[in-house]
């Protein structure tokens, strides 16, 4: 059999029963004019498939690895040359982790950035092989926004932990747009291209009294919401694995951030790019970058701790207990909350903003989907001693039902919409049963094809008081509109 040859690499294929052998390929950068490599590779694969034993079709062969490697290098033209050699275990592990989550191999720089964050291994010797903890939530994709990479890092080489009375190793670096996701305390990616939120908490490294170190990672926590406009809210927390866990917001790296897509194609003239607003702890450093699909990158924000606490003693022991606003602050989370009534005593009710249901970040294999909410707002009226009211001009037989009651009674309301006489029929059936049991029918003289009158009576003092309050509000509303 003739040896297949191309101008970039030479490989010998030795046929044996049910087996193919392939020496490690040698990569030489192309120097000839651009050709359609994918077409050549597809033809190469097709011709070779005819020689492949049927019994091993499901087993990756050397030709599969060669083709995958070359396609990984030339795939879409968006990424720089990348040829996965057997010796590059980190790149291979990143690609495998990404493929398991997305269902396809990394194709461009955005994919490879997320792949690095999903890599389940640690490679820095200081981690001593301890693995990071990675959690994922799926979101709706947003075109042309690429990936937003954020991370919290410690500038010092070590910091003092007052809860353990020992030192922890820091990241020993400053802001870096090309940061390695494992060279941070926590990395947080919003991948709009692949529809993922990735949280990676790297191992904490504690320095013992004898100078030895030990490493282990704690599990990051996060709640995730998404808006109809593609904005993503992440309420996150990460704590030192060697420190006592006393809550999500006490002595932890935590924040509540909203990532809002910009207008236009990210990284092109006129595009506003992603913006980030919310709250986060004063310590450690926080850097946020956006990588656009076209390869452009811009810095969204770099949050530096106040100089007086940006040191190994005060940073973690003071800065983790103080929050500060980013951009518009907590106003950014309003679309992901709802107004509700909270009872604070036997006769003490007040309004409060509470979070809507969210998705909790979970292990890679069981990543949930973030709920998507429309961007609405509270309806406000003139206000009174009884609460806000909204004027409404209603015809006879019309009434207003609040959102919660509507949701609870949705099946009944849908039945009414489907059959205008549904209520009449239901009341007629009830009257018939009452009459059969010897009682007085509630709908005497009414039939299912005629309008029925429903009388509402107050059965106890509480109902009477409630009705009086309603009448008082109606009177006040009528007179306040004059």
Coordinates of C-alpha atoms in Angstrom, one line a residue:
X1 CA 0.0 0.0 0.0
X2 CA 1.4 3.4 -0.9
X3 CA 2.3 5.8 1.9
X4 CA -0.1 8.8 2.1
X5 CA 2.0 11.9 2.0
X6 CA 1.2 15.7 2.3
X7 CA 3.5 18.7 2.5
X8 CA 3.2 19.1 6.3
X9 CA 3.7 15.7 7.8
X10 CA 4.7 12.2 6.7
X11 CA 3.0 9.2 8.3
X12 CA 3.4 5.5 7.6
X13 CA 0.3 3.3 8.0
X14 CA 1.1 -0.4 8.7
X15 CA -1.8 -2.7 8.1
X16 CA -2.3 -5.6 10.5
X17 CA -5.4 -7.7 11.2
X18 CA -7.8 -5.5 13.2
X19 CA -5.1 -3.0 14.1
X20 CA -3.4 0.2 12.8
X21 CA -0.1 1.6 14.0
X22 CA 1.0 5.1 13.6
X23 CA 4.3 6.7 14.8
X24 CA 4.0 10.1 16.4
X25 CA 3.5 12.7 13.7
X26 CA 6.0 15.4 13.0
X27 CA 4.6 18.9 12.6
X28 CA 6.2 21.3 10.2
X29 CA 4.4 24.7 9.7
X30 CA 2.9 25.0 6.2
X31 CA 4.7 27.2 3.7
X32 CA 2.6 26.5 0.6
X33 CA -0.4 28.6 -0.5
X34 CA -3.7 27.9 1.4
X35 CA -5.6 24.8 0.4
X36 CA -8.8 23.2 1.6
X37 CA -7.3 21.0 4.3
X38 CA -10.6 19.8 5.6
X39 CA -11.6 18.5 2.1
X40 CA -8.3 16.6 1.8
X41 CA -8.7 15.2 5.3
X42 CA -12.3 14.1 4.6
X43 CA -11.1 12.3 1.5
X44 CA -8.2 10.8 3.4
X45 CA -10.6 9.5 6.1
X46 CA -13.1 8.1 3.5
X47 CA -10.5 6.2 1.6
X48 CA -9.1 4.8 4.8
X49 CA -12.5 3.8 6.2
X50 CA -12.7 1.1 3.4
X51 CA -9.6 -0.6 5.0
X52 CA -10.8 -0.4 8.6
X53 CA -12.0 -3.7 10.1
X54 CA -15.7 -3.5 11.0
X55 CA -15.0 -4.9 14.5
X56 CA -13.1 -1.9 15.6
X57 CA -15.2 0.9 14.0
X58 CA -16.1 2.3 17.5
X59 CA -12.5 2.4 18.6
X60 CA -10.5 5.6 17.8
X61 CA -7.7 4.8 15.5
X62 CA -4.5 6.6 14.8
X63 CA -6.0 8.2 11.6
X64 CA -8.8 9.6 13.8
X65 CA -6.3 11.1 16.1
X66 CA -4.3 12.5 13.2
X67 CA -7.3 14.0 11.5
X68 CA -8.6 15.4 14.8
X69 CA -5.3 17.0 15.5
X70 CA -4.9 18.6 12.2
X71 CA -8.5 19.8 12.2
X72 CA -7.9 21.2 15.7
X73 CA -5.1 23.2 14.1
X74 CA -6.9 24.4 11.0
X75 CA -10.5 23.9 12.0
X76 CA -12.3 27.2 11.4
X77 CA -9.5 29.7 10.8
X78 CA -10.4 31.7 13.9
X79 CA -7.9 30.2 16.3
X80 CA -4.1 30.2 16.0
X81 CA -2.3 27.0 15.1
X82 CA -2.8 24.3 17.8
X83 CA -1.6 20.8 17.2
X84 CA -2.4 18.5 20.1
X85 CA 0.6 16.3 20.7
X86 CA 0.4 13.3 23.0
X87 CA 2.8 15.1 25.3
X88 CA 0.6 18.1 25.8
X89 CA -1.6 16.5 28.4
X90 CA -3.0 19.7 29.7
X91 CA -4.3 20.8 26.3
X92 CA -5.7 17.3 25.7
X93 CA -7.5 17.3 29.1
X94 CA -8.9 20.7 28.4
X95 CA -10.3 19.6 25.1
X96 CA -11.8 16.5 26.5
X97 CA -13.5 18.3 29.4
X98 CA -14.9 20.9 27.0
X99 CA -16.2 18.2 24.6
X100 CA -18.0 16.4 27.4
X101 CA -19.9 19.5 28.3
X102 CA -20.6 21.0 24.9
X103 CA -20.7 18.0 22.7
X104 CA -18.1 19.3 20.3
X105 CA -14.3 19.9 20.3
X106 CA -12.9 23.4 20.8
X107 CA -12.9 25.3 17.5
X108 CA -11.7 28.8 18.3
X109 CA -10.1 31.0 21.0
X110 CA -13.4 31.4 22.8
X111 CA -13.9 27.6 23.1
X112 CA -10.3 27.1 24.2
X113 CA -10.6 29.7 26.9
X114 CA -13.6 27.9 28.4
X115 CA -11.9 24.6 27.9
X116 CA -9.0 25.7 30.1
X117 CA -11.4 26.7 32.9
X118 CA -13.2 23.3 32.6
X119 CA -9.9 21.3 32.9
X120 CA -10.4 19.1 36.0
X121 CA -6.7 19.0 36.9
X122 CA -4.1 21.2 38.5
X123 CA -0.7 21.7 37.0
X124 CA 1.0 24.2 39.2
X125 CA 3.4 22.3 41.5
X126 CA 2.2 24.3 44.6
X127 CA -1.2 22.4 44.4
X128 CA 0.6 19.0 44.8
X129 CA -1.9 17.4 42.5
X130 CA -5.0 18.5 44.4
X131 CA -7.8 19.1 41.9
X132 CA -10.0 22.2 41.6
X133 CA -13.7 22.2 42.2
X134 CA -15.7 23.1 39.1
X135 CA -19.4 23.9 38.9
X136 CA -21.5 24.7 35.9
X137 CA -24.9 26.2 34.9
X138 CA -26.3 26.3 31.4
X139 CA -27.7 29.5 30.0
X140 CA -29.2 30.7 26.7
X141 CA -26.6 31.5 24.1
X142 CA -26.2 35.1 23.0
X143 CA -24.7 35.6 19.5
X144 CA -21.5 37.7 19.0
X145 CA -20.7 38.1 22.7
X146 CA -17.9 35.5 23.0
X147 CA -16.8 34.7 26.6
X148 CA -16.4 36.9 29.6
X149 CA -13.6 35.8 31.9
X150 CA -13.5 37.0 35.5
X151 CA -11.2 35.9 38.4
X152 CA -10.4 36.8 42.0
X153 CA -6.7 36.7 42.7
X154 CA -4.3 37.5 45.6
X155 CA -1.5 39.8 44.6
X156 CA 0.8 38.7 47.5
X157 CA 2.8 35.5 47.5
X158 CA 1.2 34.6 50.8
X159 CA -1.4 35.9 53.3
X160 CA -2.1 35.4 56.9
X161 CA -5.3 33.5 57.8
X162 CA -6.5 34.7 61.2
X163 CA -9.0 31.8 61.5
X164 CA -6.3 29.1 61.3
X165 CA -3.3 31.3 62.5
X166 CA -1.4 30.0 59.5
X167 CA -0.3 31.5 56.1
X168 CA -1.9 30.6 52.8
X169 CA -0.1 30.9 49.5
X170 CA -1.4 33.7 47.2
X171 CA -1.1 34.0 43.4
X172 CA 1.9 36.3 43.5
X173 CA 0.9 38.4 40.4
X174 CA -0.9 41.5 39.2
X175 CA -3.7 41.9 36.7
X176 CA -3.2 40.0 33.5
X177 CA -5.5 39.8 30.5
X178 CA -4.0 36.4 29.6
X179 CA -4.4 35.0 33.1
X180 CA -4.3 31.3 33.6
X181 CA -7.6 30.1 35.2
X182 CA -5.7 28.0 37.8
X183 CA -3.5 31.0 38.8
X184 CA -6.4 32.6 40.8
X185 CA -8.4 31.8 43.9
X186 CA -11.6 31.6 41.9
X187 CA -12.3 32.0 38.2
X188 CA -15.8 32.7 36.8
X189 CA -16.6 32.5 33.1
X190 CA -19.8 33.5 31.2
X191 CA -19.5 31.8 27.9
X192 CA -22.3 33.3 25.7
X193 CA -21.1 31.4 22.7
X194 CA -21.6 27.9 24.2
X195 CA -24.3 28.8 26.8
X196 CA -22.3 28.1 29.9
X197 CA -21.5 29.7 33.3
X198 CA -18.3 28.1 34.7
X199 CA -17.0 28.5 38.3
X200 CA -13.6 27.1 39.1
X201 CA -12.3 27.3 42.7
X202 CA -8.6 26.3 42.8
X203 CA -7.1 24.6 45.9
X204 CA -6.1 26.6 48.9
X205 CA -2.5 26.0 49.9
X206 CA -1.8 26.2 53.6
X207 CA 1.8 26.7 55.0
X208 CA 2.4 24.7 58.1
X209 CA 4.7 25.7 61.0
X210 CA 7.6 23.5 59.7
X211 CA 7.4 25.1 56.2
X212 CA 5.6 22.2 54.6
X213 CA 2.4 22.8 52.6
X214 CA -0.9 21.1 52.0
X215 CA -3.5 21.8 49.4
X216 CA -7.2 21.1 49.0
X217 CA -10.2 22.9 47.3
X218 CA -13.5 23.9 48.7
X219 CA -16.7 23.8 46.7
X220 CA -17.8 27.1 45.2
X221 CA -21.4 28.1 45.5
X222 CA -23.4 30.1 43.0
X223 CA -27.0 30.9 42.0
X224 CA -27.6 31.9 38.4
X225 CA -30.4 33.8 36.7
X226 CA -30.8 35.0 33.1
X227 CA -32.8 37.9 31.7
X228 CA -34.6 38.0 28.3
X229 CA -31.9 40.4 27.1
X230 CA -29.2 37.8 27.8
X231 CA -28.0 39.4 31.0
X232 CA -26.7 36.9 33.5
X233 CA -26.8 37.4 37.3
X234 CA -24.4 35.3 39.4
X235 CA -24.5 35.3 43.2
X236 CA -21.4 33.5 44.2
X237 CA -19.3 32.6 47.2
X238 CA -16.0 30.8 47.7
X239 CA -14.3 30.1 51.1
X240 CA -10.9 28.9 52.2
X241 CA -11.0 25.1 52.5
X242 CA -8.9 25.3 55.6
X243 CA -11.0 27.9 57.4
X244 CA -14.2 27.2 59.3
X245 CA -17.3 27.5 57.1
X246 CA -19.5 30.0 59.0
X247 CA -21.7 31.2 56.1
X248 CA -21.7 32.3 52.5
X249 CA -21.0 36.0 53.2
X250 CA -18.8 36.0 56.3
X251 CA -15.1 35.9 55.6
X252 CA -15.5 34.6 52.0
X253 CA -14.8 35.7 48.5
X254 CA -18.4 36.6 47.4
X255 CA -20.3 38.9 45.2
X256 CA -23.6 39.5 43.3
X257 CA -22.8 40.5 39.7
X258 CA -24.9 41.0 36.6
X259 CA -23.2 40.6 33.2
X260 CA -25.2 42.5 30.5
X261 CA -24.4 41.9 26.8
X262 CA -23.5 44.9 24.7
X263 CA -24.9 46.2 21.5
X264 CA -23.4 45.0 18.2
X265 CA -20.8 42.4 17.6
X266 CA -18.3 42.4 20.5
X267 CA -14.9 43.6 19.6
X268 CA -16.0 45.6 16.5
X269 CA -16.1 49.4 16.2
X270 CA -19.3 50.8 17.8
X271 CA -19.9 47.8 20.0
X272 CA -20.5 48.6 23.6
X273 CA -19.3 45.3 24.9
X274 CA -20.5 43.5 28.0
X275 CA -20.9 45.6 31.2
X276 CA -20.8 44.3 34.8
X277 CA -22.7 45.8 37.7
X278 CA -23.4 44.6 41.3
X279 CA -21.5 44.2 44.6
X280 CA -18.5 42.3 45.6
X281 CA -16.0 42.0 48.5
X282 CA -13.2 44.6 48.9
X283 CA -10.7 41.8 48.7
X284 CA -9.0 40.2 46.7
X285 CA -8.4 41.7 43.3
X286 CA -11.1 41.2 40.7
X287 CA -10.3 41.4 36.9
X288 CA -12.9 41.0 34.1
X289 CA -12.2 40.7 30.4
X290 CA -14.3 39.9 27.3
X291 CA -12.9 37.8 24.4
X292 CA -14.9 38.4 21.2
X293 CA -15.4 35.7 18.5
X294 CA -13.3 37.8 16.1
X295 CA -10.3 37.5 18.4
X296 CA -10.5 41.0 19.9
X297 CA -10.3 41.5 23.6
X298 CA -11.2 44.4 25.9
X299 CA -10.9 45.0 29.6
X300 CA -14.3 45.3 31.3
X301 CA -13.1 46.1 34.8
X302 CA -10.3 45.7 37.3
X303 CA -11.2 46.1 40.9
X304 CA -8.3 46.8 43.2
X305 CA -8.6 46.6 47.0
X306 CA -8.0 49.8 48.9
X307 CA -4.3 50.3 49.3
X308 CA -4.4 50.3 53.1
X309 CA -5.7 46.7 53.2
X310 CA -4.0 45.3 50.1
X311 CA -1.4 43.4 52.1
X312 CA -0.8 40.0 53.6
X313 CA -2.2 40.8 57.0
X314 CA -5.3 43.0 56.5
X315 CA -6.4 41.8 53.1
X316 CA -8.2 38.6 53.9
X317 CA -8.9 39.5 57.5
X318 CA -10.6 42.8 56.8
X319 CA -11.4 43.0 53.1
X320 CA -13.5 39.9 53.0
X321 CA -15.9 41.4 55.5
X322 CA -16.5 44.6 53.5
X323 CA -18.6 44.9 50.3
X324 CA -18.5 47.6 47.7
X325 CA -20.6 48.5 44.6
X326 CA -19.5 48.0 41.0
X327 CA -21.2 50.2 38.5
X328 CA -24.9 50.7 39.4
X329 CA -24.5 48.3 42.4
X330 CA -27.5 46.4 43.7
X331 CA -29.9 48.2 41.4
X332 CA -28.7 45.8 38.7
X333 CA -30.2 42.8 40.4
X334 CA -33.8 44.2 40.5
X335 CA -35.0 42.4 37.4
X336 CA -34.2 39.1 39.1
X337 CA -36.2 39.9 42.2
X338 CA -39.9 40.3 43.0
X339 CA -41.8 42.3 45.5
X340 CA -43.6 40.3 48.2
X341 CA -45.3 40.8 51.5
X342 CA -43.4 39.8 54.6
X343 CA -45.1 39.3 58.0
X344 CA -42.9 40.8 60.8
X345 CA -45.4 40.4 63.6
X346 CA -49.0 39.4 64.4
X347 CA -50.3 42.6 62.8
X348 CA -47.2 43.9 61.1
X349 CA -46.8 43.4 57.3
X350 CA -44.4 45.1 55.0
X351 CA -43.1 44.8 51.4
X352 CA -39.7 43.3 50.7
X353 CA -37.7 42.4 47.6
X354 CA -36.8 38.7 47.4
X355 CA -34.9 36.7 44.8
X356 CA -36.8 34.8 42.2
X357 CA -36.0 31.1 41.8
X358 CA -32.6 30.4 40.4
X359 CA -30.4 27.6 39.3
X360 CA -27.7 26.4 41.7
X361 CA -24.3 25.7 40.1
X362 CA -23.7 21.9 40.0
X363 CA -21.0 19.4 38.9
X364 CA -20.3 19.3 35.2
X365 CA -22.3 16.2 34.6
X366 CA -25.5 17.5 36.1
X367 CA -25.4 21.2 35.2
X368 CA -28.9 22.8 35.5
X369 CA -30.4 25.4 33.2
X370 CA -30.8 28.9 34.5
X371 CA -34.3 30.3 34.5
X372 CA -35.0 33.2 32.2
X373 CA -37.0 36.2 33.3
X374 CA -38.5 39.1 31.4
X375 CA -37.3 42.6 32.5
X376 CA -40.3 44.1 34.2
X377 CA -40.9 46.6 37.0
X378 CA -43.2 47.2 39.9
X379 CA -46.5 48.9 39.3
X380 CA -46.9 51.9 41.6
X381 CA -49.9 54.0 42.5
X382 CA -50.6 57.2 44.5
X383 CA -50.1 55.4 47.8
X384 CA -52.3 55.4 50.9
X385 CA -52.5 54.1 54.4
X386 CA -53.6 50.8 52.9
X387 CA -50.8 50.6 50.3
X388 CA -50.3 51.5 46.6
X389 CA -53.3 51.4 44.3
X390 CA -53.7 51.5 40.6
X391 CA -56.7 53.2 39.0
X392 CA -58.7 50.8 36.7
X393 CA -61.7 51.5 34.5
X394 CA -63.6 48.2 34.4
X395 CA -66.9 47.2 32.8
X396 CA -69.5 45.3 34.7
X397 CA -68.4 41.8 35.4
X398 CA -64.7 42.6 35.1
X399 CA -62.3 42.4 38.0
X400 CA -58.5 42.5 38.7
X401 CA -56.6 39.5 40.1
X402 CA -53.0 39.9 41.3
X403 CA -50.2 37.8 39.8
X404 CA -49.8 35.3 42.6
X405 CA -53.5 34.5 42.6
X406 CA -53.5 34.2 38.9
X407 CA -50.7 31.7 39.0
X408 CA -52.4 29.6 41.7
X409 CA -55.7 29.6 39.9
X410 CA -54.3 29.3 36.4
X411 CA -56.0 25.9 35.6
X412 CA -59.4 27.4 36.6
X413 CA -58.9 30.6 34.6
X414 CA -57.8 28.6 31.5
X415 CA -60.9 26.5 31.8
X416 CA -63.0 29.7 31.9
X417 CA -61.3 31.0 28.8
X418 CA -61.9 27.7 27.0
X419 CA -65.6 27.6 27.8
X420 CA -67.6 30.8 28.6
X421 CA -70.2 28.7 30.4
X422 CA -67.7 26.7 32.5
X423 CA -68.6 28.5 35.7
X424 CA -72.3 28.2 35.0
X425 CA -72.1 24.5 34.4
X426 CA -70.0 24.0 37.5
X427 CA -72.4 25.9 39.7
X428 CA -75.4 24.1 38.1
X429 CA -73.9 20.7 38.8
X430 CA -73.2 21.7 42.4
X431 CA -76.8 22.9 42.8
X432 CA -78.1 19.7 41.4
X433 CA -76.0 17.6 43.9
X434 CA -77.2 19.8 46.8
X435 CA -80.8 19.3 45.8
X436 CA -80.3 15.6 45.5
X437 CA -79.0 15.6 49.0
X438 CA -82.1 17.4 50.3
X439 CA -80.6 20.9 50.5
X440 CA -81.6 24.2 49.0
X441 CA -80.0 24.8 45.6
X442 CA -77.7 27.8 45.5
X443 CA -78.8 28.5 41.9
X444 CA -82.5 28.4 42.1
X445 CA -84.1 29.3 38.8
X446 CA -80.7 29.6 37.0
X447 CA -79.8 27.4 34.0
X448 CA -76.4 26.6 32.4
X449 CA -77.2 28.8 29.4
X450 CA -78.2 31.9 31.3
X451 CA -76.0 34.3 33.4
X452 CA -75.6 33.1 37.0
X453 CA -75.4 35.4 40.0
X454 CA -72.8 34.5 42.6
X455 CA -73.3 36.0 46.0
X456 CA -70.2 36.3 48.3
X457 CA -71.0 36.4 52.0
X458 CA -68.7 37.2 54.9
X459 CA -68.7 34.2 57.3
X460 CA -66.7 35.7 60.2
X461 CA -65.4 39.0 61.7
X462 CA -62.1 38.8 59.8
X463 CA -63.9 38.7 56.5
X464 CA -66.1 41.6 57.4
X465 CA -63.1 43.7 58.5
X466 CA -61.4 42.8 55.2
X467 CA -64.4 43.9 53.2
X468 CA -64.6 47.2 55.1
X469 CA -60.9 47.8 54.3
X470 CA -61.6 47.2 50.6
X471 CA -64.6 49.5 50.6
X472 CA -62.4 52.2 52.4
X473 CA -59.7 51.9 49.7
X474 CA -62.3 52.1 47.0
X475 CA -63.7 55.3 48.5
X476 CA -60.2 56.8 48.9
X477 CA -59.3 55.9 45.3
X478 CA -62.5 57.5 44.0
X479 CA -61.9 60.7 45.8
X480 CA -58.2 60.9 45.2
X481 CA -58.8 60.9 41.4
X482 CA -60.8 64.0 41.5

